mmCIF file of C-alpha atoms in Angstrom:
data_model
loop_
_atom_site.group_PDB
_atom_site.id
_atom_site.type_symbol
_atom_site.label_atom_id
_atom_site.label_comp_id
_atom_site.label_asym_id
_atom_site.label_seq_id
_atom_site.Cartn_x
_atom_site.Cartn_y
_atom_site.Cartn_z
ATOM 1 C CA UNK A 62 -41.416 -62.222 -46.117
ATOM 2 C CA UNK A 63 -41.948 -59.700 -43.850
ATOM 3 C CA UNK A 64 -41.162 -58.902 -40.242
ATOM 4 C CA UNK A 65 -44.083 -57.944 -37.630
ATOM 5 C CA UNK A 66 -42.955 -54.740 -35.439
ATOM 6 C CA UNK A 67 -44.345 -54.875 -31.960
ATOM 7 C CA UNK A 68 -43.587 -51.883 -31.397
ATOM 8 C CA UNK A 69 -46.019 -49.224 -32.602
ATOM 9 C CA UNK A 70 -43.836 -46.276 -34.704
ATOM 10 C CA UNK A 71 -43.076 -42.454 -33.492
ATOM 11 C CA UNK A 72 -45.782 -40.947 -35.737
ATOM 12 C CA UNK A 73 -48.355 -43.300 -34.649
ATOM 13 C CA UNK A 74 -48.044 -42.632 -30.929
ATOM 14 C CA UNK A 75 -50.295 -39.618 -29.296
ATOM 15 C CA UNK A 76 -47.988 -36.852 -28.055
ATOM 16 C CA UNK A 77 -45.074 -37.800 -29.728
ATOM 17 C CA UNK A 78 -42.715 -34.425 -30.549
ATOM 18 C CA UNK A 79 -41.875 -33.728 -34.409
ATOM 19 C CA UNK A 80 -40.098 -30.617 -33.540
ATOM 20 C CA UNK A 81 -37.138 -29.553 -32.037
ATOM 21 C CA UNK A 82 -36.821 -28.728 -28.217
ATOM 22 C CA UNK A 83 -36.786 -24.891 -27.317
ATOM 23 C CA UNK A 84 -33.191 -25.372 -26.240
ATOM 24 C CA UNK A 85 -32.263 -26.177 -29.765
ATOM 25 C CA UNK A 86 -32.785 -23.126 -31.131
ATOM 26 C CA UNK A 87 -31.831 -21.350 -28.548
ATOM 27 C CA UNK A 88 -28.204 -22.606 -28.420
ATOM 28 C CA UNK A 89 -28.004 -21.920 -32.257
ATOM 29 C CA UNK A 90 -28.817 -18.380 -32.059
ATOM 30 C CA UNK A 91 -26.369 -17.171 -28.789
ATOM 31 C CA UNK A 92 -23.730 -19.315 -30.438
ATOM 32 C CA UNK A 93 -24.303 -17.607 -34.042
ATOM 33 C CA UNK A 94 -24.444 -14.304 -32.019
ATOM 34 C CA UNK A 95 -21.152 -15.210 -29.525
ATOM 35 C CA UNK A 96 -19.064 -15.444 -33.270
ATOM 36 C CA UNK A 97 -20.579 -12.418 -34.496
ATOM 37 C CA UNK A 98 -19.161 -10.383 -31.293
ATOM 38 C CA UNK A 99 -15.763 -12.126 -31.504
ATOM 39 C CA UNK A 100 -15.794 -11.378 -35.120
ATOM 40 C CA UNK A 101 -16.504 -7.803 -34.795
ATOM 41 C CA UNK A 102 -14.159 -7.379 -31.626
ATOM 42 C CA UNK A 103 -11.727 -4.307 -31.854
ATOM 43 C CA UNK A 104 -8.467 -4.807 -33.884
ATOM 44 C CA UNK A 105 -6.778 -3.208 -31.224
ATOM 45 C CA UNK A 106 -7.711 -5.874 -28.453
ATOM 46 C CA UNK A 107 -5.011 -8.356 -27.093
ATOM 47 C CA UNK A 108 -4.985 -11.873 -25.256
ATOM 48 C CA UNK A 109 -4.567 -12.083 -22.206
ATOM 49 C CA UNK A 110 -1.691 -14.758 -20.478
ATOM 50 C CA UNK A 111 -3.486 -18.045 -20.031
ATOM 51 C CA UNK A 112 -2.717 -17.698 -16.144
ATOM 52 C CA UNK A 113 -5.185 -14.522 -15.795
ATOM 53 C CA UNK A 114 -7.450 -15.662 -17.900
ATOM 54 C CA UNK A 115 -8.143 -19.563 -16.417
ATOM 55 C CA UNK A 116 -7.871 -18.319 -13.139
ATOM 56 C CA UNK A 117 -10.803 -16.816 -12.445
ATOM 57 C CA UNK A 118 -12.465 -19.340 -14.401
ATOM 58 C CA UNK A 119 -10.991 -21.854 -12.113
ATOM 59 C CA UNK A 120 -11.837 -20.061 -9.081
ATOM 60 C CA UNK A 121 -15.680 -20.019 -10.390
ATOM 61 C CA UNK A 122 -16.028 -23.515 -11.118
ATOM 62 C CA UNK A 123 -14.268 -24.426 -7.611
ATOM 63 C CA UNK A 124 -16.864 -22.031 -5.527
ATOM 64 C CA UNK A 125 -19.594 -23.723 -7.938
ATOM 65 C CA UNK A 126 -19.149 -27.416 -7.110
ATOM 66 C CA UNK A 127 -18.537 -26.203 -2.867
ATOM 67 C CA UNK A 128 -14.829 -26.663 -3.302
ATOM 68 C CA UNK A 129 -13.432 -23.440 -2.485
ATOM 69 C CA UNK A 130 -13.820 -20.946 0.234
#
């Protein structure tokens, strides 16, 4: 026994997307591209503290969302 769909399938439907959005790809490749740089960095490059490095981060974010002056 079978069940009846009502519902018609994803192929079936006109306009329905196969592929993969242009975002996809594009987060892929500057990802692939951001390890390759880190990868390749100078051996002679050091961290910096935590505190310098989250602050400005911080400061960003807070002048992003209207927080800070």
């Amino acid at each position: 026994m079978s069940a009846v769909s009502s519902r018609p399938s994803a192929s079936r439907r006109p306009g329905a997307r196969t592929g993969l959005p242009w975002w996809a790809l594009t987060l892929a490749v500057v990802s692939f591209v951001a390890l390759l740089v880190v990868m390749t960095a100078p051996p002679q490059a050091h961290a910096a503290s935590a505190s310098q490095s989250l602050a400005p981060v911080l400061a960003f974010l807070a002048r992003l969302v209207g927080i800070g002056g």
